[in-house]
Amino acid sequence: DTAVSQTPKYLVTQMGNDKSIKCEQNLGHDTMYWYKQDSKKFLKIMFSYNNKELIINETVPNRFSPKSPDKAHLNLHINSLELGDSAVYFCASSQEPATDTQYFGPGTRLTVL
Amino acid sequence: DQQVKQNSPSLSVQEGRISILNCDYTNSMFDYFLWYKKYPAEGPTFLISISSIKDKNEDGRFTVFLNKSAKHLSLHIVPSQPGDSAVYFCAASERTYKYIFGTGTRLKVLA
């Protein structure tokens, strides 16, 4: 029974398109995150939601918009995709922000052509 | 500005020997540190953590050491097993809602 799941696992799309990645956790956690792992393998936080409220919004282009319909879901919508958006995107969750173990999803590999 | 650094991109160790993975940080305000392990095509999984009030934490074959004066932590795996082959990330936080991750060290345990 998967704790943190993401769909799709792979996403290949053309520049300029709009796409969404979905994330769901069944751990009952209050906090969810989106991370980006780029080609240099840096794992950088993009957003964090706690009880459906945005608590971290790193320097991310406003083409990226997270949406949290409830505590168990945090989706990532990306408008006008660019080549530089190609990366692996990980969703994660934890009970408390920062002071607690984060559980990661399997990742979504986004390729923009 | 990379606040958490793992300067060894890869490490090879014989099965049964000790693996030592290193991590350096620059922010003296960091007070909580974690190690994650990542297999290909999977998300990182939590391995072990340490608070800045300690200098050592042990869990089975895994021990994390923290040297605050040197701003350095290390993960020791004894004895190393082939199943330990993975990428290991260290992460640090100053309890401001986010962790800063290093770039990872790929460990290969040779049978």
Coordinates of N, CA and C in Angstrom, one line a residue:
Chain A
D1 N 0.8 -1.2 0.0 CA 0.0 0.0 0.0 C 0.9 1.2 0.0
T2 N 0.9 2.0 -1.1 CA 1.8 3.1 -1.3 C 1.5 4.2 -0.4
A3 N 2.5 4.8 0.3 CA 2.3 5.9 1.3 C 2.1 7.2 0.5
V4 N 3.1 7.5 -0.4 CA 3.0 8.7 -1.2 C 3.1 8.3 -2.6
S5 N 2.1 8.6 -3.4 CA 2.0 8.2 -4.8 C 1.9 9.5 -5.7
Q6 N 2.5 9.3 -6.8 CA 2.5 10.4 -7.8 C 2.1 9.9 -9.2
T7 N 1.4 10.7 -9.9 CA 1.0 10.3 -11.3 C 1.2 11.5 -12.2
P8 N 1.7 11.4 -13.4 CA 2.3 10.1 -13.9 C 3.7 9.9 -13.5
K9 N 4.2 8.8 -13.8 CA 5.6 8.5 -13.4 C 6.6 9.1 -14.5
Y10 N 6.1 9.1 -15.7 CA 6.9 9.8 -16.8 C 6.0 10.7 -17.6
L11 N 6.5 11.8 -18.0 CA 5.7 12.8 -18.7 C 6.6 13.4 -19.8
V12 N 6.3 13.2 -21.0 CA 7.0 13.8 -22.1 C 6.1 14.7 -22.9
T13 N 6.5 16.0 -23.1 CA 5.6 16.9 -23.7 C 6.4 18.0 -24.4
Q14 N 5.7 18.8 -25.2 CA 6.3 19.8 -26.0 C 6.4 21.1 -25.3
M15 N 7.4 21.9 -25.6 CA 7.5 23.3 -25.1 C 6.2 24.0 -25.3
G16 N 5.8 24.8 -24.3 CA 4.7 25.7 -24.4 C 3.4 25.0 -23.9
N17 N 3.4 23.7 -23.7 CA 2.2 23.0 -23.2 C 2.0 23.3 -21.7
D18 N 0.8 22.9 -21.2 CA 0.5 23.0 -19.8 C 0.3 21.6 -19.3
K19 N 0.9 21.2 -18.2 CA 0.7 19.9 -17.7 C 0.6 19.9 -16.1
S20 N 0.0 18.8 -15.6 CA -0.2 18.7 -14.2 C 0.4 17.4 -13.7
I21 N 0.9 17.4 -12.5 CA 1.4 16.2 -11.8 C 0.6 16.1 -10.5
K22 N 0.1 14.9 -10.2 CA -0.7 14.7 -9.0 C 0.0 14.0 -7.9
C23 N -0.3 14.3 -6.7 CA 0.4 13.6 -5.6 C -0.7 13.4 -4.5
E24 N -0.6 12.2 -3.9 CA -1.5 11.8 -2.9 C -0.8 11.1 -1.8
Q25 N -1.1 11.4 -0.5 CA -0.5 10.6 0.6 C -1.6 10.0 1.5
N26 N -1.3 8.8 1.9 CA -2.3 8.2 2.8 C -1.8 7.9 4.2
L27 N -0.8 8.8 4.6 CA -0.2 8.7 5.9 C -0.9 9.6 7.0
G28 N -1.9 10.4 6.5 CA -2.5 11.3 7.5 C -1.7 12.5 7.9
H29 N -0.7 12.8 7.1 CA 0.2 13.9 7.4 C -0.4 15.2 7.1
D30 N 0.1 16.2 7.8 CA -0.5 17.6 7.6 C 0.3 18.4 6.6
T31 N 1.5 18.0 6.3 CA 2.4 18.8 5.5 C 2.8 18.1 4.2
M32 N 2.8 18.7 3.1 CA 3.2 18.2 1.8 C 4.1 19.1 1.1
Y33 N 5.0 18.5 0.3 CA 6.1 19.3 -0.4 C 6.2 18.9 -1.9
W34 N 6.7 19.8 -2.6 CA 7.2 19.5 -4.0 C 8.7 19.9 -4.0
Y35 N 9.5 18.9 -4.6 CA 10.9 19.1 -4.8 C 11.2 18.9 -6.3
K36 N 12.2 19.6 -6.7 CA 12.7 19.4 -8.1 C 14.2 18.9 -8.0
Q37 N 14.4 17.8 -8.7 CA 15.8 17.3 -8.8 C 16.3 17.5 -10.3
D38 N 17.2 18.5 -10.4 CA 17.6 18.8 -11.8 C 18.8 17.9 -12.3
S39 N 19.3 18.2 -13.4 CA 20.3 17.4 -14.1 C 21.6 17.3 -13.2
K40 N 21.8 18.3 -12.4 CA 23.0 18.2 -11.5 C 22.7 17.5 -10.2
K41 N 21.5 16.9 -10.1 CA 21.1 16.1 -9.0 C 20.8 16.9 -7.7
F42 N 20.8 18.2 -7.8 CA 20.3 19.0 -6.7 C 18.9 18.7 -6.4
L43 N 18.5 18.4 -5.1 CA 17.1 18.2 -4.7 C 16.7 19.5 -4.0
K44 N 15.9 20.3 -4.7 CA 15.5 21.6 -4.1 C 14.1 21.7 -3.9
I45 N 13.7 22.2 -2.7 CA 12.3 22.4 -2.4 C 11.7 23.5 -3.2
M46 N 10.5 23.3 -3.7 CA 9.8 24.3 -4.4 C 8.7 24.9 -3.6
F47 N 7.8 24.0 -3.1 CA 6.6 24.5 -2.3 C 6.4 23.6 -1.1
S48 N 5.8 24.1 -0.1 CA 5.3 23.3 1.0 C 3.9 23.8 1.5
Y49 N 3.1 22.9 1.7 CA 1.7 23.2 2.3 C 1.6 22.5 3.6
N50 N 1.0 23.2 4.6 CA 0.7 22.7 5.9 C -0.8 22.9 6.1
N51 N -1.6 21.8 6.3 CA -3.0 22.0 6.5 C -3.6 22.8 5.4
K52 N -3.2 22.5 4.2 CA -3.8 23.1 2.9 C -3.3 24.6 2.7
E53 N -2.4 25.1 3.6 CA -2.0 26.5 3.4 C -0.5 26.5 3.0
L54 N -0.2 27.4 2.1 CA 1.1 27.5 1.5 C 2.0 28.1 2.6
I55 N 3.1 27.3 3.0 CA 4.1 27.9 4.0 C 5.5 28.1 3.4
I56 N 5.8 27.4 2.3 CA 7.0 27.7 1.6 C 6.8 27.9 0.2
N57 N 7.3 29.0 -0.4 CA 7.2 29.2 -1.8 C 8.6 29.7 -2.2
E58 N 9.4 28.8 -2.7 CA 10.8 29.2 -3.0 C 10.8 30.0 -4.3
T59 N 11.9 30.4 -4.7 CA 12.0 31.3 -6.0 C 11.7 30.4 -7.2
V60 N 10.5 30.2 -7.4 CA 10.0 29.4 -8.5 C 9.2 30.2 -9.5
P61 N 9.4 30.1 -10.8 CA 8.6 30.9 -11.7 C 7.1 30.7 -11.5
N62 N 6.3 31.8 -11.7 CA 4.9 31.7 -11.4 C 4.2 30.9 -12.4
R63 N 4.9 30.3 -13.4 CA 4.3 29.3 -14.3 C 4.0 28.0 -13.5
F64 N 4.6 27.8 -12.3 CA 4.4 26.7 -11.5 C 3.3 27.1 -10.4
S65 N 2.2 26.3 -10.4 CA 1.2 26.6 -9.4 C 0.8 25.4 -8.6
P66 N 1.0 25.3 -7.3 CA 0.6 24.1 -6.6 C -0.9 24.3 -6.2
K67 N -1.6 23.2 -6.0 CA -2.9 23.3 -5.6 C -3.2 22.1 -4.6
S68 N -3.7 22.5 -3.4 CA -4.0 21.5 -2.4 C -5.5 21.4 -2.1
P69 N -6.2 20.5 -2.8 CA -7.7 20.5 -2.5 C -8.0 20.0 -1.1
D70 N -7.1 19.1 -0.6 CA -7.3 18.7 0.8 C -5.9 18.3 1.3
K71 N -5.9 17.9 2.6 CA -4.6 17.6 3.2 C -3.9 16.4 2.6
A72 N -4.6 15.5 1.9 CA -4.0 14.3 1.4 C -3.5 14.5 0.0
H73 N -3.8 15.7 -0.6 CA -3.4 15.9 -2.0 C -2.7 17.2 -2.2
L74 N -1.6 17.1 -3.0 CA -0.9 18.4 -3.5 C -0.5 18.2 -4.9
N75 N -1.2 18.9 -5.8 CA -0.9 18.8 -7.2 C -0.1 19.9 -7.7
L76 N 0.6 19.7 -8.8 CA 1.5 20.7 -9.3 C 1.1 21.0 -10.8
H77 N 0.8 22.2 -11.1 CA 0.4 22.5 -12.4 C 1.5 23.4 -13.0
I78 N 1.9 23.1 -14.2 CA 3.0 23.9 -14.9 C 2.4 24.4 -16.2
N79 N 2.5 25.8 -16.3 CA 2.0 26.4 -17.6 C 3.2 26.7 -18.5
S80 N 3.0 26.7 -19.8 CA 4.0 27.2 -20.8 C 5.3 26.5 -20.5
L81 N 5.3 25.2 -20.6 CA 6.5 24.5 -20.2 C 7.7 24.9 -21.1
E82 N 8.9 24.9 -20.4 CA 10.2 25.3 -21.1 C 11.1 24.1 -21.0
L83 N 12.2 24.2 -21.8 CA 13.2 23.1 -21.8 C 13.8 22.9 -20.4
G84 N 14.0 24.0 -19.7 CA 14.7 24.0 -18.4 C 13.8 23.4 -17.3
D85 N 12.6 23.1 -17.6 CA 11.7 22.5 -16.6 C 11.9 21.0 -16.6
S86 N 12.6 20.4 -17.6 CA 12.9 19.0 -17.6 C 13.7 18.6 -16.3
A87 N 13.1 17.7 -15.6 CA 13.7 17.3 -14.3 C 12.9 16.2 -13.7
V88 N 13.3 15.7 -12.5 CA 12.5 14.7 -11.8 C 11.8 15.5 -10.7
Y89 N 10.5 15.4 -10.5 CA 9.8 16.1 -9.5 C 9.3 15.1 -8.5
F90 N 9.7 15.4 -7.2 CA 9.3 14.5 -6.1 C 8.3 15.2 -5.2
C91 N 7.2 14.5 -4.8 CA 6.3 14.9 -3.8 C 6.7 14.3 -2.5
A92 N 6.5 14.9 -1.4 CA 6.8 14.3 -0.1 C 5.8 14.8 0.9
S93 N 5.7 14.1 2.0 CA 4.9 14.5 3.1 C 5.5 14.3 4.5
S94 N 5.1 15.0 5.5 CA 5.5 14.8 6.8 C 4.4 15.3 7.8
Q95 N 4.5 14.8 9.0 CA 3.5 15.3 10.0 C 3.7 16.8 10.3
E96 N 5.0 17.1 10.7 CA 5.3 18.4 11.0 C 6.3 18.9 10.0
P97 N 6.3 20.2 9.7 CA 7.3 20.7 8.7 C 8.7 20.8 9.3
A98 N 9.6 20.4 8.5 CA 11.1 20.5 8.8 C 11.6 19.7 9.9
T99 N 10.9 19.5 11.0 CA 11.4 18.8 12.1 C 11.1 17.3 12.1
D100 N 10.5 16.9 11.1 CA 9.9 15.6 11.0 C 10.4 14.9 9.8
T101 N 10.5 13.6 9.8 CA 10.9 12.8 8.7 C 9.9 13.0 7.5
Q102 N 10.5 13.2 6.3 CA 9.7 13.4 5.1 C 9.7 12.1 4.4
Y103 N 8.5 11.7 3.9 CA 8.3 10.5 3.1 C 8.1 10.9 1.6
F104 N 8.9 10.4 0.8 CA 8.9 10.8 -0.6 C 8.1 9.9 -1.5
G105 N 7.5 10.4 -2.6 CA 6.9 9.6 -3.6 C 8.0 9.1 -4.6
P106 N 7.6 8.3 -5.6 CA 8.6 7.7 -6.5 C 9.2 8.7 -7.5
G107 N 8.6 9.9 -7.6 CA 9.1 10.8 -8.6 C 8.4 10.8 -9.9
T108 N 8.3 12.0 -10.6 CA 7.8 12.1 -11.9 C 8.9 12.7 -12.8
R109 N 9.3 11.9 -13.8 CA 10.4 12.4 -14.7 C 9.7 13.2 -15.8
L110 N 9.9 14.5 -15.9 CA 9.3 15.4 -16.9 C 10.4 15.7 -17.9
T111 N 10.0 15.4 -19.2 CA 10.9 15.8 -20.3 C 10.2 16.7 -21.2
V112 N 10.8 17.9 -21.4 CA 10.2 18.9 -22.3 C 11.0 18.9 -23.6
L113 N 10.4 18.7 -24.7 CA 11.1 18.6 -26.0 C 10.9 19.9 -26.7
Chain B
D1 N 24.5 29.3 -4.0 CA 25.2 29.1 -2.8 C 24.8 27.8 -2.1
Q2 N 25.7 26.8 -2.2 CA 25.4 25.5 -1.7 C 25.7 25.3 -0.2
Q3 N 24.6 25.3 0.6 CA 24.8 25.2 2.0 C 25.1 23.9 2.6
V4 N 24.8 22.8 1.8 CA 25.1 21.5 2.2 C 25.8 20.8 1.1
K5 N 27.0 20.3 1.4 CA 27.9 19.7 0.3 C 28.3 18.3 0.6
Q6 N 28.2 17.5 -0.4 CA 28.7 16.1 -0.4 C 29.8 16.1 -1.5
N7 N 31.0 16.2 -1.1 CA 32.1 16.4 -2.0 C 32.5 15.1 -2.8
S8 N 32.1 14.0 -2.3 CA 32.4 12.7 -3.0 C 31.2 12.3 -3.8
P9 N 31.2 12.4 -5.1 CA 30.1 11.9 -5.9 C 29.9 10.4 -5.8
S10 N 31.0 9.7 -5.6 CA 30.8 8.2 -5.6 C 31.8 7.6 -4.6
L11 N 31.5 6.4 -4.2 CA 32.4 5.6 -3.3 C 32.1 4.1 -3.5
S12 N 33.2 3.4 -3.6 CA 33.1 1.9 -3.7 C 33.8 1.3 -2.5
V13 N 33.1 0.3 -2.0 CA 33.5 -0.4 -0.7 C 33.3 -1.9 -0.9
Q14 N 34.2 -2.7 -0.4 CA 34.0 -4.1 -0.4 C 32.9 -4.5 0.6
E15 N 32.2 -5.5 0.3 CA 31.2 -6.1 1.2 C 31.8 -6.5 2.5
G16 N 31.2 -6.1 3.6 CA 31.7 -6.5 4.9 C 32.5 -5.4 5.6
R17 N 33.0 -4.5 4.7 CA 33.9 -3.4 5.2 C 33.0 -2.2 5.6
I18 N 33.6 -1.1 6.2 CA 32.9 0.0 6.6 C 32.8 1.0 5.4
S19 N 31.6 1.6 5.3 CA 31.4 2.7 4.3 C 31.2 4.0 5.1
I20 N 32.0 5.0 4.7 CA 31.9 6.3 5.4 C 31.5 7.4 4.4
L21 N 30.3 7.9 4.6 CA 29.9 9.0 3.7 C 29.9 10.3 4.4
N22 N 30.4 11.3 3.8 CA 30.6 12.6 4.4 C 29.8 13.7 3.9
C23 N 29.5 14.7 4.7 CA 28.7 15.8 4.4 C 29.2 17.0 5.2
D24 N 29.3 18.1 4.5 CA 29.7 19.4 5.1 C 28.6 20.5 4.9
Y25 N 28.5 21.3 5.9 CA 27.5 22.4 5.8 C 28.1 23.7 6.2
T26 N 27.5 24.8 5.7 CA 28.1 26.1 6.0 C 27.2 26.9 7.0
N27 N 26.0 26.6 7.1 CA 25.1 27.4 8.0 C 25.1 26.9 9.4
S28 N 25.6 27.7 10.3 CA 25.8 27.3 11.7 C 24.4 27.3 12.4
M29 N 23.4 27.8 11.8 CA 22.0 27.7 12.4 C 21.4 26.4 12.1
F30 N 21.9 25.5 11.3 CA 21.3 24.2 11.1 C 21.3 23.4 12.4
D31 N 20.2 22.8 12.8 CA 20.2 22.1 14.0 C 19.6 20.7 13.9
Y32 N 19.2 20.3 12.7 CA 18.7 19.0 12.6 C 19.1 18.4 11.2
F33 N 19.6 17.2 11.2 CA 20.2 16.6 10.1 C 19.7 15.2 9.8
L34 N 19.6 14.9 8.5 CA 19.0 13.6 8.2 C 19.9 13.0 7.0
W35 N 19.8 11.7 7.0 CA 20.4 11.0 5.8 C 19.2 10.2 5.1
Y36 N 19.2 10.3 3.8 CA 18.3 9.6 3.0 C 19.0 8.7 2.0
K37 N 18.4 7.6 1.7 CA 18.9 6.6 0.7 C 18.0 6.6 -0.5
K38 N 18.6 6.5 -1.7 CA 17.7 6.5 -2.9 C 18.2 5.5 -3.8
Y39 N 17.2 4.6 -4.2 CA 17.5 3.6 -5.3 C 17.0 4.2 -6.6
P40 N 17.5 3.7 -7.7 CA 17.1 4.3 -9.0 C 15.6 4.1 -9.2
A41 N 15.0 5.2 -9.8 CA 13.6 5.2 -10.1 C 12.7 5.1 -8.9
E42 N 13.2 5.4 -7.7 CA 12.4 5.5 -6.5 C 12.7 6.9 -5.8
G43 N 11.8 7.2 -4.9 CA 12.0 8.4 -4.1 C 13.0 8.2 -3.0
P44 N 13.6 9.2 -2.4 CA 14.5 9.0 -1.3 C 13.7 8.4 -0.1
T45 N 14.4 7.6 0.7 CA 13.7 7.0 1.9 C 14.6 7.4 3.1
F46 N 14.0 7.7 4.2 CA 14.6 8.1 5.4 C 15.5 7.0 5.9
L47 N 16.7 7.4 6.4 CA 17.6 6.4 7.0 C 17.8 6.7 8.5
I48 N 18.3 7.8 8.8 CA 18.7 8.1 10.2 C 18.8 9.6 10.3
S49 N 18.6 10.1 11.5 CA 18.7 11.6 11.8 C 19.5 11.9 13.0
I50 N 19.8 13.1 13.2 CA 20.5 13.6 14.4 C 20.2 15.0 14.7
S51 N 20.0 15.3 15.9 CA 19.8 16.7 16.4 C 21.1 17.3 16.8
S52 N 21.2 18.6 16.7 CA 22.5 19.2 17.0 C 22.9 19.1 18.5
I53 N 22.0 18.7 19.3 CA 22.3 18.5 20.7 C 23.1 17.2 21.0
K54 N 23.1 16.4 19.9 CA 23.9 15.1 20.0 C 25.1 15.1 19.1
D55 N 26.0 14.2 19.4 CA 27.1 14.1 18.4 C 27.2 12.7 17.8
K56 N 26.2 11.9 18.2 CA 26.2 10.5 17.6 C 24.8 10.0 17.7
N57 N 24.4 9.3 16.7 CA 23.1 8.5 16.7 C 23.3 7.2 16.0
E58 N 22.8 6.1 16.6 CA 23.1 4.8 16.0 C 21.8 4.1 15.8
D59 N 21.7 3.4 14.7 CA 20.5 2.6 14.4 C 21.0 1.4 13.6
G60 N 21.2 0.3 14.4 CA 21.6 -1.0 13.7 C 23.0 -0.8 13.1
R61 N 23.1 -1.0 11.8 CA 24.4 -0.9 11.1 C 24.7 0.5 10.8
F62 N 23.8 1.4 11.0 CA 24.0 2.8 10.6 C 24.3 3.7 11.8
T63 N 25.3 4.5 11.7 CA 25.7 5.5 12.7 C 25.9 6.8 12.1
V64 N 25.3 7.9 12.6 CA 25.6 9.2 12.1 C 26.4 10.0 13.2
F65 N 27.5 10.6 12.8 CA 28.3 11.4 13.7 C 28.2 12.9 13.3
L66 N 28.1 13.8 14.3 CA 28.0 15.2 14.0 C 29.1 15.9 14.7
N67 N 29.9 16.7 13.9 CA 30.9 17.5 14.5 C 30.6 19.0 14.2
K68 N 29.9 19.6 15.2 CA 29.4 21.0 15.0 C 30.5 22.0 14.8
S69 N 31.6 21.9 15.4 CA 32.7 22.8 15.3 C 33.2 22.8 13.9
A70 N 33.3 21.6 13.3 CA 33.8 21.5 11.9 C 32.7 21.6 10.9
K71 N 31.4 21.7 11.4 CA 30.2 21.7 10.5 C 30.3 20.5 9.5
H72 N 30.4 19.4 10.1 CA 30.6 18.1 9.3 C 29.8 17.0 10.0
L73 N 29.1 16.2 9.1 CA 28.5 15.0 9.6 C 28.9 13.9 8.7
S74 N 28.9 12.7 9.2 CA 29.2 11.5 8.5 C 28.3 10.4 8.8
L75 N 28.1 9.5 7.8 CA 27.3 8.3 8.0 C 28.2 7.1 7.9
H76 N 28.2 6.3 8.9 CA 29.0 5.0 8.8 C 28.1 3.8 8.7
I77 N 28.4 3.0 7.8 CA 27.6 1.7 7.6 C 28.6 0.6 7.8
V78 N 28.2 -0.2 8.8 CA 29.1 -1.3 9.2 C 28.2 -2.5 9.6
P79 N 28.4 -3.7 9.0 CA 29.2 -3.9 7.8 C 28.4 -3.6 6.6
S80 N 29.1 -3.2 5.5 CA 28.4 -2.8 4.3 C 27.9 -4.1 3.6
Q81 N 26.7 -3.9 3.0 CA 26.1 -5.1 2.2 C 25.8 -4.6 0.8
P82 N 25.7 -5.5 -0.1 CA 25.4 -5.2 -1.5 C 24.1 -4.4 -1.6
G83 N 23.1 -4.7 -0.8 CA 21.8 -4.0 -0.8 C 22.0 -2.5 -0.4
D84 N 23.1 -2.2 0.2 CA 23.3 -0.8 0.6 C 23.7 0.1 -0.6
S85 N 24.0 -0.5 -1.8 CA 24.3 0.2 -3.0 C 23.2 1.1 -3.4
A86 N 23.4 2.4 -3.3 CA 22.4 3.4 -3.6 C 23.0 4.8 -3.6
V87 N 22.2 5.8 -3.8 CA 22.7 7.2 -3.6 C 22.2 7.7 -2.2
Y88 N 23.1 8.3 -1.5 CA 22.9 8.7 -0.2 C 22.9 10.3 -0.1
F89 N 21.8 10.8 0.4 CA 21.7 12.3 0.5 C 21.7 12.7 1.9
C90 N 22.5 13.7 2.3 CA 22.3 14.3 3.6 C 21.5 15.6 3.4
A91 N 20.8 15.9 4.5 CA 19.9 17.1 4.5 C 20.0 17.8 5.8
A92 N 19.8 19.1 5.8 CA 19.9 19.9 7.1 C 18.8 20.9 7.1
S93 N 18.4 21.2 8.3 CA 17.3 22.3 8.5 C 17.6 23.1 9.7
E94 N 17.1 24.3 9.7 CA 17.2 25.2 10.9 C 15.7 25.4 11.3
R95 N 14.9 24.3 11.1 CA 13.6 24.3 11.6 C 12.7 25.5 11.0
T96 N 13.0 25.8 9.8 CA 12.3 26.9 9.1 C 11.4 26.3 8.0
Y97 N 10.9 25.1 8.3 CA 10.0 24.5 7.4 C 10.6 23.9 6.2
K98 N 11.9 24.0 6.0 CA 12.5 23.4 4.8 C 13.8 22.7 5.1
Y99 N 14.1 21.7 4.4 CA 15.4 21.0 4.4 C 16.2 21.4 3.2
I100 N 17.5 21.5 3.4 CA 18.4 21.7 2.3 C 19.2 20.4 2.1
F101 N 19.2 20.0 0.9 CA 19.8 18.7 0.5 C 21.1 18.8 -0.1
G102 N 22.0 17.9 0.1 CA 23.3 17.8 -0.6 C 23.0 17.1 -2.0
T103 N 24.0 17.0 -2.8 CA 23.9 16.5 -4.1 C 24.0 15.0 -4.2
G104 N 24.3 14.3 -3.1 CA 24.3 12.9 -3.0 C 25.7 12.3 -3.3
T105 N 25.9 11.1 -2.7 CA 27.0 10.3 -2.9 C 26.5 8.9 -3.4
R106 N 27.0 8.4 -4.5 CA 26.6 7.1 -5.0 C 27.6 6.0 -4.3
L107 N 27.0 5.2 -3.5 CA 27.7 4.1 -2.9 C 27.5 2.8 -3.6
K108 N 28.7 2.2 -3.9 CA 28.6 0.9 -4.5 C 29.3 -0.1 -3.6
V109 N 28.6 -1.1 -3.2 CA 29.2 -2.2 -2.3 C 29.5 -3.4 -3.2
L110 N 30.7 -3.8 -3.2 CA 31.2 -4.8 -4.1 C 31.1 -6.2 -3.4
A111 N 30.5 -7.1 -4.0 CA 30.4 -8.5 -3.4 C 31.7 -9.2 -3.5

